[in-house]
Amino acid sequence: GLLNTAKKNVPLMITATGIAASGLLDLGASTLFAHASMAGRLGITSTLGGLHPVVTILLSRIVLDERPGNVQTIGVVLAIAGTVLATM
């Protein structure tokens, strides 16, 4: 996060760009969610929207090279399995 960048001497411009990109991606996700909700299939849209913690865990693994704990891994598997079952 922001505290780690200070320790690694990452230029402020890279940090600001990351924050701006995060905001734009969040805006895009909210816009797409609203559009999908109005277009129908609200059950699937809500179920997939509820997977945002899984995306956070996966991104922390990819970007920050963090290893998810056993409970997080079980949670990810159950969330994906529940999504598959809910959308059938």
PDB file of C-alpha atoms in Angstrom:
ATOM      1  CA  GLY A   1       0.000   0.000   0.000  1.00  0.00           C
ATOM      2  CA  LEU A   2       0.885   3.589   0.447  1.00  0.00           C
ATOM      3  CA  LEU A   3       3.064   2.928   3.496  1.00  0.00           C
ATOM      4  CA  ASN A   4       5.146   0.338   1.651  1.00  0.00           C
ATOM      5  CA  THR A   5       5.871   2.734  -1.217  1.00  0.00           C
ATOM      6  CA  ALA A   6       7.492   5.215   1.174  1.00  0.00           C
ATOM      7  CA  LYS A   7       9.905   2.535   2.352  1.00  0.00           C
ATOM      8  CA  LYS A   8      10.878   1.523  -1.177  1.00  0.00           C
ATOM      9  CA  ASN A   9      11.449   5.076  -2.440  1.00  0.00           C
ATOM     10  CA  VAL A  10       8.806   4.770  -5.157  1.00  0.00           C
ATOM     11  CA  PRO A  11       8.347   8.098  -6.926  1.00  0.00           C
ATOM     12  CA  LEU A  12       5.213   9.993  -5.949  1.00  0.00           C
ATOM     13  CA  MET A  13       4.041  10.057  -9.583  1.00  0.00           C
ATOM     14  CA  ILE A  14       3.822   6.256  -9.687  1.00  0.00           C
ATOM     15  CA  THR A  15       1.832   6.253  -6.439  1.00  0.00           C
ATOM     16  CA  ALA A  16      -0.497   8.989  -7.724  1.00  0.00           C
ATOM     17  CA  THR A  17      -0.975   7.108 -10.997  1.00  0.00           C
ATOM     18  CA  GLY A  18      -1.866   3.953  -9.101  1.00  0.00           C
ATOM     19  CA  ILE A  19      -4.393   5.794  -6.969  1.00  0.00           C
ATOM     20  CA  ALA A  20      -5.952   7.429 -10.031  1.00  0.00           C
ATOM     21  CA  ALA A  21      -6.099   4.092 -11.873  1.00  0.00           C
ATOM     22  CA  SER A  22      -7.737   2.479  -8.858  1.00  0.00           C
ATOM     23  CA  GLY A  23     -10.391   5.193  -8.761  1.00  0.00           C
ATOM     24  CA  LEU A  24     -11.099   4.889 -12.478  1.00  0.00           C
ATOM     25  CA  LEU A  25     -11.369   1.109 -12.292  1.00  0.00           C
ATOM     26  CA  ASP A  26     -13.758   1.421  -9.344  1.00  0.00           C
ATOM     27  CA  LEU A  27     -15.870   3.925 -11.265  1.00  0.00           C
ATOM     28  CA  GLY A  28     -15.959   1.590 -14.261  1.00  0.00           C
ATOM     29  CA  ALA A  29     -16.937  -1.374 -12.108  1.00  0.00           C
ATOM     30  CA  SER A  30     -19.760   0.574 -10.477  1.00  0.00           C
ATOM     31  CA  THR A  31     -21.015   1.770 -13.847  1.00  0.00           C
ATOM     32  CA  LEU A  32     -20.982  -1.744 -15.308  1.00  0.00           C
ATOM     33  CA  PHE A  33     -22.723  -3.123 -12.201  1.00  0.00           C
ATOM     34  CA  ALA A  34     -25.473  -0.491 -12.475  1.00  0.00           C
ATOM     35  CA  HIS A  35     -25.926  -1.217 -16.179  1.00  0.00           C
ATOM     36  CA  ALA A  36     -26.071  -4.983 -15.619  1.00  0.00           C
ATOM     37  CA  SER A  37     -28.568  -4.527 -12.791  1.00  0.00           C
ATOM     38  CA  MET A  38     -30.893  -2.501 -15.017  1.00  0.00           C
ATOM     39  CA  ALA A  39     -30.494  -4.856 -17.970  1.00  0.00           C
ATOM     40  CA  GLY A  40     -31.854  -7.804 -15.968  1.00  0.00           C
ATOM     41  CA  ARG A  41     -30.459 -10.964 -14.395  1.00  0.00           C
ATOM     42  CA  LEU A  42     -30.044  -9.164 -11.093  1.00  0.00           C
ATOM     43  CA  GLY A  43     -29.388 -12.452  -9.265  1.00  0.00           C
ATOM     44  CA  ILE A  44     -26.304 -13.235 -11.328  1.00  0.00           C
ATOM     45  CA  THR A  45     -25.119  -9.629 -11.237  1.00  0.00           C
ATOM     46  CA  SER A  46     -25.374  -9.470  -7.442  1.00  0.00           C
ATOM     47  CA  THR A  47     -23.708 -12.842  -7.005  1.00  0.00           C
ATOM     48  CA  LEU A  48     -20.762 -11.885  -9.185  1.00  0.00           C
ATOM     49  CA  GLY A  49     -20.572  -8.478  -7.527  1.00  0.00           C
ATOM     50  CA  GLY A  50     -20.221 -10.228  -4.191  1.00  0.00           C
ATOM     51  CA  LEU A  51     -16.957 -11.779  -5.335  1.00  0.00           C
ATOM     52  CA  HIS A  52     -14.988  -8.561  -4.851  1.00  0.00           C
ATOM     53  CA  PRO A  53     -13.140  -9.918  -1.772  1.00  0.00           C
ATOM     54  CA  VAL A  54     -11.903 -12.820  -3.921  1.00  0.00           C
ATOM     55  CA  VAL A  55     -10.535 -10.360  -6.469  1.00  0.00           C
ATOM     56  CA  THR A  56      -8.788  -8.470  -3.659  1.00  0.00           C
ATOM     57  CA  ILE A  57      -7.134 -11.650  -2.399  1.00  0.00           C
ATOM     58  CA  LEU A  58      -6.053 -12.664  -5.912  1.00  0.00           C
ATOM     59  CA  LEU A  59      -4.654  -9.203  -6.665  1.00  0.00           C
ATOM     60  CA  SER A  60      -2.721  -9.172  -3.396  1.00  0.00           C
ATOM     61  CA  ARG A  61      -1.147 -12.452  -4.482  1.00  0.00           C
ATOM     62  CA  ILE A  62      -0.282 -11.161  -7.957  1.00  0.00           C
ATOM     63  CA  VAL A  63       0.724  -7.564  -7.181  1.00  0.00           C
ATOM     64  CA  LEU A  64       2.130  -7.763  -3.648  1.00  0.00           C
ATOM     65  CA  ASP A  65       3.231 -11.402  -3.723  1.00  0.00           C
ATOM     66  CA  GLU A  66       1.270 -12.109  -0.529  1.00  0.00           C
ATOM     67  CA  ARG A  67       0.318 -15.693   0.223  1.00  0.00           C
ATOM     68  CA  PRO A  68      -3.290 -16.176   1.291  1.00  0.00           C
ATOM     69  CA  GLY A  69      -3.800 -18.097   4.526  1.00  0.00           C
ATOM     70  CA  ASN A  70      -5.660 -21.383   4.789  1.00  0.00           C
ATOM     71  CA  VAL A  71      -8.898 -19.700   5.813  1.00  0.00           C
ATOM     72  CA  GLN A  72      -8.673 -17.268   2.888  1.00  0.00           C
ATOM     73  CA  THR A  73      -7.991 -20.097   0.452  1.00  0.00           C
ATOM     74  CA  ILE A  74     -10.992 -22.046   1.732  1.00  0.00           C
ATOM     75  CA  GLY A  75     -13.093 -18.864   1.489  1.00  0.00           C
ATOM     76  CA  VAL A  76     -12.067 -18.293  -2.126  1.00  0.00           C
ATOM     77  CA  VAL A  77     -12.902 -21.877  -3.084  1.00  0.00           C
ATOM     78  CA  LEU A  78     -16.275 -21.736  -1.327  1.00  0.00           C
ATOM     79  CA  ALA A  79     -17.130 -18.347  -2.854  1.00  0.00           C
ATOM     80  CA  ILE A  80     -16.378 -19.565  -6.366  1.00  0.00           C
ATOM     81  CA  ALA A  81     -18.254 -22.843  -5.799  1.00  0.00           C
ATOM     82  CA  GLY A  82     -21.223 -20.924  -4.394  1.00  0.00           C
ATOM     83  CA  THR A  83     -21.231 -18.615  -7.382  1.00  0.00           C
ATOM     84  CA  VAL A  84     -21.242 -21.540  -9.784  1.00  0.00           C
ATOM     85  CA  LEU A  85     -24.117 -23.148  -7.897  1.00  0.00           C
ATOM     86  CA  ALA A  86     -26.105 -19.908  -7.669  1.00  0.00           C
ATOM     87  CA  THR A  87     -25.863 -19.191 -11.383  1.00  0.00           C
ATOM     88  CA  MET A  88     -26.991 -22.642 -12.490  1.00  0.00           C
TER      89      MET A  88
END
